XYZ file of C-alpha atoms in Angstrom:
558
model
C -5.155 -1.338 -18.256
C -5.595 2.424 -18.230
C -5.235 3.959 -21.686
C -1.890 5.809 -21.876
C -3.721 8.523 -23.823
C -5.560 9.350 -20.593
C -2.441 9.780 -18.437
C -1.924 13.293 -17.170
C 1.870 13.263 -17.389
C 4.185 12.350 -20.283
C 5.595 8.866 -20.222
C 9.241 8.437 -19.265
C 11.502 5.491 -18.658
C 12.753 5.263 -15.066
C 16.474 4.690 -14.659
C 17.358 1.001 -14.698
C 18.285 -0.129 -11.161
C 21.749 -1.476 -10.398
C 22.235 -4.650 -8.377
C 23.449 -4.210 -4.817
C 23.181 -5.896 -1.430
C 23.082 -4.697 2.155
C 23.200 -6.610 5.411
C 21.725 -5.958 8.816
C 24.069 -7.339 11.450
C 21.989 -7.912 14.559
C 22.528 -8.945 18.150
C 20.787 -8.815 21.494
C 21.735 -5.775 23.553
C 24.439 -6.748 26.067
C 22.820 -4.628 28.783
C 19.298 -5.982 28.168
C 19.086 -9.534 26.816
C 16.268 -9.865 24.336
C 16.542 -6.260 23.206
C 17.322 -6.235 19.460
C 20.209 -4.085 18.254
C 21.350 -3.477 14.684
C 24.723 -2.213 13.456
C 24.626 1.053 11.526
C 27.275 3.328 10.125
C 27.434 6.840 8.715
C 28.165 7.273 5.012
C 30.735 9.751 3.789
C 29.473 13.274 3.263
C 31.012 13.034 -0.220
C 29.222 9.817 -1.190
C 27.334 9.917 -4.486
C 24.346 8.172 -2.913
C 22.774 9.133 0.447
C 25.709 11.275 1.639
C 25.891 11.599 5.409
C 23.113 9.073 6.011
C 23.228 6.342 8.633
C 22.895 3.035 6.813
C 23.495 -0.691 7.066
C 26.767 -1.896 5.477
C 26.499 -2.867 1.832
C 27.214 -1.896 -1.740
C 27.202 -2.982 -5.341
C 27.439 -6.604 -6.439
C 30.739 -7.384 -8.205
C 31.304 -9.936 -10.943
C 33.523 -11.976 -8.595
C 30.614 -12.280 -6.134
C 28.837 -14.463 -8.710
C 31.921 -16.412 -9.804
C 31.501 -20.197 -9.460
C 34.861 -20.383 -7.691
C 33.594 -17.896 -5.103
C 30.380 -19.869 -4.654
C 32.417 -23.035 -4.162
C 34.190 -21.325 -1.262
C 30.887 -20.666 0.541
C 28.882 -22.620 3.076
C 25.423 -22.918 1.555
C 21.985 -23.732 2.948
C 19.729 -26.246 1.223
C 17.455 -24.290 -1.094
C 19.690 -21.198 -1.179
C 19.641 -20.155 -4.843
C 22.635 -18.977 -6.853
C 21.222 -15.438 -6.818
C 20.807 -15.510 -3.042
C 24.326 -16.888 -2.677
C 25.740 -14.083 -4.834
C 23.899 -11.514 -2.759
C 25.131 -13.068 0.483
C 28.730 -12.999 -0.804
C 28.384 -9.319 -1.720
C 26.987 -8.509 1.719
C 29.740 -10.456 3.503
C 32.414 -8.771 1.377
C 31.007 -5.284 1.892
C 30.661 -5.733 5.660
C 34.346 -6.704 5.752
C 35.557 -3.924 3.460
C 33.533 -1.224 5.199
C 33.529 -2.346 8.839
C 36.071 -5.133 9.200
C 33.401 -7.713 10.110
C 34.159 -11.192 8.786
C 31.345 -13.722 8.389
C 33.445 -16.801 7.714
C 34.487 -20.118 9.277
C 37.465 -22.431 9.165
C 37.038 -26.073 8.242
C 35.525 -27.767 11.254
C 33.345 -24.764 12.058
C 35.731 -22.535 14.015
C 34.658 -18.919 13.334
C 37.044 -16.360 11.922
C 38.923 -14.448 14.612
C 40.956 -11.286 15.057
C 44.058 -12.901 13.524
C 42.138 -13.752 10.347
C 40.749 -10.232 10.101
C 44.193 -8.686 10.605
C 45.676 -10.912 7.898
C 43.188 -9.806 5.229
C 43.563 -6.657 3.125
C 40.299 -4.742 2.742
C 41.398 -3.518 -0.682
C 42.500 -6.839 -2.193
C 40.268 -9.521 -3.786
C 38.221 -10.762 -0.875
C 37.171 -14.340 -1.595
C 40.619 -15.374 -2.804
C 42.229 -14.124 0.408
C 39.713 -16.059 2.493
C 40.433 -19.225 0.524
C 44.171 -18.890 1.148
C 43.512 -18.846 4.895
C 41.188 -21.827 4.647
C 38.084 -19.761 5.381
C 34.658 -20.567 3.968
C 32.246 -17.637 3.681
C 29.298 -18.145 6.027
C 26.654 -17.488 3.361
C 24.457 -20.094 5.041
C 24.085 -17.720 8.006
C 22.864 -14.833 5.837
C 19.086 -14.631 5.311
C 16.794 -12.430 3.238
C 14.844 -9.877 5.275
C 13.363 -7.705 2.506
C 13.893 -6.473 -1.022
C 13.874 -2.818 -1.977
C 13.989 -1.259 -5.436
C 14.804 2.435 -5.597
C 11.962 4.858 -6.253
C 11.185 5.453 -9.934
C 11.990 9.158 -9.666
C 15.588 8.704 -8.517
C 18.444 9.493 -10.943
C 20.405 6.565 -9.467
C 18.492 3.458 -8.428
C 19.404 0.165 -6.825
C 17.732 -3.216 -6.604
C 18.762 -4.252 -3.107
C 18.030 -7.304 -1.009
C 18.182 -6.335 2.651
C 19.905 -9.358 4.169
C 20.277 -10.176 7.834
C 22.831 -12.111 9.877
C 23.838 -12.474 13.490
C 26.904 -10.446 14.454
C 29.881 -12.809 14.954
C 30.925 -13.054 18.586
C 34.254 -11.533 19.561
C 34.414 -9.118 16.609
C 34.333 -5.328 16.797
C 33.316 -3.095 13.885
C 36.023 -0.716 12.666
C 34.976 1.706 9.922
C 37.164 2.128 6.855
C 37.099 5.926 7.395
C 36.690 6.376 3.640
C 33.161 5.286 2.736
C 31.858 4.615 6.239
C 32.307 6.296 9.608
C 31.111 5.966 13.203
C 29.759 2.407 13.457
C 27.117 2.290 16.152
C 24.902 -0.370 17.728
C 21.400 0.964 18.098
C 17.937 -0.343 18.855
C 15.488 0.260 16.016
C 13.203 2.525 18.064
C 16.195 4.555 19.284
C 17.421 5.131 15.732
C 13.941 6.281 14.716
C 13.692 8.636 17.687
C 17.106 10.127 16.939
C 16.170 10.589 13.287
C 12.909 12.309 14.249
C 14.904 14.638 16.510
C 17.079 15.630 13.543
C 20.381 14.112 14.662
C 20.476 10.751 12.854
C 19.708 11.218 9.166
C 18.341 8.129 7.372
C 16.760 7.501 3.985
C 13.277 6.101 3.459
C 14.031 2.348 3.093
C 16.201 2.425 6.217
C 13.450 4.137 8.197
C 10.742 1.730 7.075
C 12.980 -1.272 7.745
C 13.678 -0.105 11.292
C 9.981 0.544 11.863
C 9.241 -3.082 11.036
C 12.099 -4.331 13.190
C 10.570 -2.657 16.251
C 8.044 -5.517 16.295
C 10.735 -8.094 17.099
C 11.915 -8.794 20.641
C 15.399 -9.987 19.773
C 17.809 -11.401 17.217
C 16.403 -14.930 17.477
C 12.893 -13.742 16.649
C 13.800 -11.804 13.531
C 16.172 -14.481 12.232
C 13.486 -17.127 12.748
C 11.031 -15.006 10.758
C 13.507 -14.921 7.859
C 14.367 -18.622 7.909
C 12.111 -19.481 4.943
C 14.293 -17.531 2.522
C 11.341 -15.449 1.302
C 11.497 -11.662 1.842
C 9.184 -10.439 4.587
C 8.294 -7.581 2.243
C 9.188 -6.277 -1.204
C 8.839 -2.623 -2.094
C 9.471 -0.026 -4.770
C 8.222 3.168 -3.071
C 6.378 6.026 -4.725
C 6.342 9.716 -3.849
C 3.777 12.502 -3.970
C 3.388 15.962 -2.513
C 2.008 16.507 0.976
C 1.881 20.087 2.253
C 4.111 20.945 -0.704
C 6.871 18.526 0.323
C 7.877 15.127 -1.027
C 6.326 12.231 0.877
C 7.150 8.592 0.114
C 4.982 5.531 0.582
C 5.189 1.747 0.435
C 2.691 -0.516 -1.287
C 0.662 -1.126 1.888
C 0.215 2.591 2.616
C -2.976 4.358 1.581
C -1.704 6.860 -1.048
C 0.383 4.296 -2.979
C -2.316 3.123 -5.391
C -3.293 6.672 -6.293
C 0.316 7.568 -7.062
C 0.596 4.460 -9.246
C -2.479 5.506 -11.233
C -1.691 9.202 -11.620
C 2.112 9.013 -11.913
C 2.918 5.514 -13.206
C 6.501 6.434 -14.097
C 7.242 7.993 -10.711
C 6.767 11.692 -11.418
C 6.579 13.613 -8.115
C 3.807 16.029 -9.025
C 0.586 14.701 -7.510
C -0.814 16.530 -4.435
C -2.080 14.208 -1.704
C -3.574 16.826 0.647
C -7.284 16.328 1.249
C -9.276 19.449 0.416
C -12.738 20.265 -0.886
C -11.978 23.508 -2.690
C -11.140 22.178 -6.136
C -11.300 18.923 -8.088
C -8.229 16.697 -8.226
C -7.383 15.416 -11.724
C -6.584 11.695 -11.685
C -6.593 11.103 -15.453
C -7.494 13.288 -18.404
C -10.976 11.772 -18.296
C -11.315 11.497 -14.522
C -11.639 14.056 -11.719
C -12.399 13.677 -8.012
C -14.023 16.333 -5.853
C -14.261 15.494 -2.161
C -17.268 16.839 -0.286
C -16.619 18.916 2.865
C -18.108 16.262 5.154
C -15.148 14.595 6.886
C -15.885 12.428 9.895
C -15.586 9.061 11.557
C -17.898 7.448 9.017
C -16.796 9.412 5.934
C -13.037 9.676 6.447
C -11.738 12.739 4.569
C -15.172 13.177 2.979
C -17.342 11.656 0.265
C -15.661 11.435 -3.131
C -17.676 12.653 -6.101
C -16.217 11.643 -9.452
C -16.527 13.102 -12.932
C -15.899 10.754 -15.853
C -15.499 12.316 -19.292
C -13.939 15.284 -21.037
C -15.085 18.385 -22.919
C -15.557 16.434 -26.155
C -17.890 13.884 -24.563
C -19.522 15.637 -21.639
C -19.466 14.100 -18.175
C -21.078 11.514 -15.941
C -21.187 12.552 -12.282
C -20.852 9.655 -9.839
C -22.119 10.136 -6.270
C -22.832 13.887 -6.120
C -22.778 13.568 -2.330
C -24.760 15.533 0.247
C -26.985 18.456 -0.694
C -24.170 20.956 -0.170
C -24.696 23.859 -2.572
C -21.056 24.933 -2.717
C -19.812 21.390 -3.325
C -22.372 20.846 -6.072
C -21.555 24.117 -7.799
C -17.857 23.192 -7.830
C -18.748 19.808 -9.292
C -20.940 21.450 -11.917
C -18.230 23.971 -12.840
C -15.585 21.254 -13.074
C -17.761 19.703 -15.798
C -18.284 23.104 -17.436
C -21.974 22.507 -16.831
C -22.009 19.645 -19.345
C -23.240 16.796 -17.134
C -24.981 14.124 -19.200
C -25.877 11.673 -16.396
C -25.865 11.577 -12.588
C -25.280 8.136 -11.056
C -25.697 7.262 -7.386
C -24.005 4.092 -6.164
C -26.556 3.870 -3.346
C -28.996 5.926 -1.332
C -27.105 6.802 1.858
C -27.290 10.469 2.865
C -23.678 11.290 1.989
C -24.109 9.973 -1.579
C -27.482 10.648 -3.196
C -29.106 13.843 -1.760
C -27.016 16.074 -4.025
C -28.399 14.494 -7.173
C -31.538 16.605 -7.558
C -29.865 19.981 -6.726
C -27.100 19.147 -9.223
C -29.702 18.301 -11.843
C -31.423 21.616 -11.110
C -28.141 23.508 -11.625
C -27.886 22.062 -15.125
C -31.465 23.044 -15.946
C -31.001 26.559 -14.579
C -28.039 26.979 -16.930
C -30.250 26.145 -19.901
C -29.199 22.545 -20.446
C -31.329 19.455 -20.560
C -31.849 17.775 -17.227
C -29.334 14.948 -16.875
C -31.164 11.828 -15.712
C -30.551 10.679 -12.136
C -29.690 6.995 -12.323
C -29.312 4.276 -9.725
C -31.483 1.856 -7.808
C -34.400 2.879 -5.649
C -33.987 2.318 -1.941
C -35.622 -0.829 -0.626
C -38.283 -0.884 2.132
C -35.496 -1.976 4.501
C -33.658 1.362 4.093
C -33.645 3.811 6.966
C -35.694 6.990 6.689
C -32.705 9.201 5.853
C -31.731 6.875 2.980
C -34.880 7.068 0.874
C -34.059 7.535 -2.806
C -35.913 7.215 -6.099
C -33.937 7.702 -9.327
C -35.381 9.020 -12.567
C -34.572 5.626 -14.025
C -33.491 2.365 -12.423
C -30.274 0.896 -13.732
C -30.036 -2.724 -14.792
C -27.212 -5.041 -13.775
C -24.732 -5.144 -16.650
C -26.152 -2.033 -18.335
C -23.695 0.204 -20.212
C -23.662 3.994 -19.849
C -21.756 5.548 -22.729
C -20.246 8.929 -23.527
C -18.916 9.574 -27.047
C -17.346 12.522 -28.773
C -14.785 13.673 -31.308
C -11.243 14.395 -30.105
C -7.997 15.131 -31.940
C -7.232 11.415 -32.174
C -10.714 10.651 -33.525
C -13.831 9.350 -31.828
C -13.433 8.695 -28.134
C -15.686 6.670 -25.867
C -16.035 6.302 -22.114
C -18.258 3.422 -21.005
C -19.476 2.644 -17.494
C -20.764 -0.868 -16.856
C -23.255 -1.228 -13.996
C -22.526 -3.970 -11.464
C -25.141 -4.794 -8.844
C -23.380 -5.272 -5.484
C -25.803 -5.503 -2.544
C -24.368 -5.849 0.937
C -23.537 -2.416 2.309
C -26.981 -1.372 1.144
C -29.658 -3.354 -0.625
C -29.550 -0.935 -3.589
C -25.765 -0.644 -3.848
C -24.041 -0.811 -7.211
C -20.511 -0.369 -8.493
C -19.349 0.910 -11.878
C -16.610 -0.316 -14.217
C -14.983 2.206 -16.565
C -14.487 -0.368 -19.298
C -11.905 1.328 -21.536
C -9.570 2.121 -18.639
C -10.305 -0.916 -16.434
C -11.168 1.208 -13.385
C -13.661 0.142 -10.713
C -15.754 2.733 -8.864
C -16.625 0.895 -5.664
C -18.945 3.303 -3.835
C -18.960 2.230 -0.183
C -18.456 -1.459 -0.937
C -14.658 -1.114 -0.824
C -12.989 1.758 1.026
C -9.389 2.843 1.500
C -8.400 3.015 5.151
C -11.382 1.325 6.764
C -14.024 -1.339 6.276
C -17.571 -0.368 5.444
C -20.395 -0.823 7.939
C -22.958 -3.515 7.157
C -26.159 -2.326 8.831
C -29.079 -4.792 8.825
C -31.748 -5.072 7.650
C -30.737 -3.043 4.578
C -27.178 -4.314 4.884
C -26.484 -8.019 4.563
C -23.123 -9.688 5.251
C -23.746 -12.741 3.068
C -24.672 -10.494 0.133
C -21.635 -8.333 0.860
C -19.198 -11.243 0.684
C -20.875 -12.608 -2.444
C -20.545 -9.181 -4.058
C -16.835 -9.122 -3.206
C -16.460 -12.401 -5.078
C -18.300 -10.961 -8.038
C -16.070 -7.880 -8.095
C -12.980 -10.060 -7.932
C -14.168 -12.018 -10.962
C -14.913 -8.752 -12.775
C -11.416 -7.449 -12.029
C -9.894 -10.678 -13.311
C -11.948 -10.544 -16.504
C -11.143 -6.907 -17.327
C -7.640 -6.622 -15.892
C -8.688 -4.043 -13.314
C -5.717 -2.733 -11.329
C -7.277 0.264 -9.572
C -10.350 0.800 -7.378
C -11.806 4.264 -6.837
C -13.684 4.281 -3.512
C -16.231 6.758 -2.235
C -13.922 7.482 0.709
C -10.138 7.635 0.598
C -7.417 7.497 -2.027
C -7.401 5.283 -5.095
C -6.540 1.671 -4.260
C -4.011 -0.246 -6.329
C -3.588 -4.020 -6.622
C -7.347 -4.349 -7.015
C -7.636 -8.121 -6.658
C -5.173 -8.171 -3.770
C -7.175 -5.454 -2.022
C -10.385 -7.462 -2.443
C -8.727 -10.641 -1.170
C -7.356 -8.853 1.901
C -10.732 -7.281 2.594
C -12.532 -10.611 2.394
C -9.906 -12.260 4.616
C -10.355 -9.451 7.138
C -14.135 -9.894 7.157
C -13.860 -13.655 7.657
C -11.258 -13.185 10.393
C -13.655 -10.808 12.129
C -16.421 -13.347 11.732
C -14.222 -15.930 13.457
C -13.869 -13.510 16.365
C -17.639 -13.068 16.458
C -18.080 -16.849 16.598
C -15.540 -16.993 19.427
C -17.441 -14.254 21.291
C -20.741 -16.113 20.928
C -19.155 -19.323 22.181
C -17.363 -17.642 25.087
C -20.414 -15.586 26.130
C -23.510 -17.580 25.106
C -25.760 -15.473 27.284
C -24.065 -12.190 26.502
C -25.525 -8.959 25.197
C -24.564 -7.138 21.989
C -22.382 -4.892 24.128
C -20.598 -7.923 25.570
C -20.038 -9.520 22.188
C -18.762 -6.373 20.488
C -16.270 -5.775 23.310
C -14.984 -9.323 22.799
C -15.012 -9.477 18.980
C -13.833 -5.901 18.397
C -11.286 -5.650 21.206
C -8.732 -4.354 18.670
C -11.000 -1.419 17.751
C -11.257 1.774 19.850
C -14.321 1.609 22.156
C -15.710 4.798 20.614
C -16.288 2.760 17.431
C -18.139 -0.056 19.179
C -21.661 1.414 18.823
C -21.182 1.474 15.042
C -19.391 -1.892 15.048
C -22.484 -3.416 16.669
C -24.289 -3.064 13.326
C -21.671 -5.139 11.492
C -21.599 -7.540 14.454
C -25.311 -8.133 13.974
C -24.744 -8.689 10.239
C -22.120 -11.329 11.044
C -24.461 -13.025 13.538
C -27.237 -13.166 10.936
C -24.878 -14.799 8.427
C -23.561 -17.271 11.017
C -27.065 -18.318 11.975
C -28.116 -18.610 8.325
C -25.184 -20.928 7.630
C -26.262 -23.170 10.483
C -24.191 -25.377 12.802
C -20.970 -26.728 11.355
C -21.082 -24.499 8.241
C -19.318 -21.431 9.599
């Protein structure tokens, strides 16, 4: 775990979320069978939460929603927990109170009708009224779609299951004209288009939910996906600053991990714009300066990192290309006090800046910081030749120490040999803060190229396993890649990356079997059909690495 003493922003306790429930009532569009529609309604402009927003019906969970007598009046699915039943009751109640929709059945299965709805008072105790009319709440027809917890920065937060149910036939929504107005059936993509045009205001969870619903063809498909009772996703978003404005992200979006590292309590202060003019502080002992070399292979640019602080001096990781302006900014960010320069590997966007950076330190009258790493192997391409001042050993510790206000402070980098992307690739573990610097082995936003003969897919996958074990041993939560934002959920990220590589390998095997006499161009078009053709020339290198691993495994072992 990262030391709280290294956090940039004061700790604070986010507001405790309140329990609530919302329900998506869905149907197939009457004018186009198979086209999914969802019922939405506009909140009052005077509402304390999301005023004027178009939402799904829902609200807070009442004590009566969890009452055993209420539960006894519900139809219940096998495996539906008490918590899920309470949430379903709240959603059914709120959809009735707000829109006059009644998810209930008489004994024998006859659904509630207009006479039942007319006989119930929206402002009186709901479940008791239903019981008097012999109605059982159709909680068994309410499924969990997702679970959202309000962002940590919000002054009022809710823990909300987003439930889903089919709209009862023969019923028409009628807004209460107090909390909700203008009920409307809308297709998810139409709601998103109207919001983008500025005429259909929605809040972040609503937008992201609709985006995911666009993947479903109709009500049957989405209800079938929810039949297991497990949420399709769970999220507590985080926000940062993009072009000076608040921007929110879910766990599977690239900036999320960085926001979790820099602003663990949800402070909206961290800039997410990529730039190469100044270093970006990530912790008190960690800065990132991105080189001005964006491109297809480098993403926003190569990340150079500085570990340390004025009391200890700094270790520079991956100084990048030999760009004089970038290196001077890196040197100045360390106040010239660079004690070591470490290169994760010898590729031309990582190591060429090491000697010019060393020279800057010498010119300023300091001792030359040693350039550390592993020498390039004979298999390396000509532009990736590299010889460090000293070769690092697997498991070696690189230590900075100094005196700070709280006493002696130490920053230790552990060397981890990780061949695969390159034969001389290594990663670094910042031991005290459980942070993994992954070089090009793990990236955010793309997968790294494995380019034989210096790259080796079998070594790459083995190194992923080693990094996973390292993360488990040290409790690593965050990965700092050479390209892209900080990654959170370190072990999950590694598992997803390995699964992706093996899934790609399965496609390569299928290509070889389908086109036994094919060329590399044929196989890459088959195995990388989901990748833009402009990437195929580069993808051929990883394709070859997969083929080498497949052949090394032999028949029946792939």
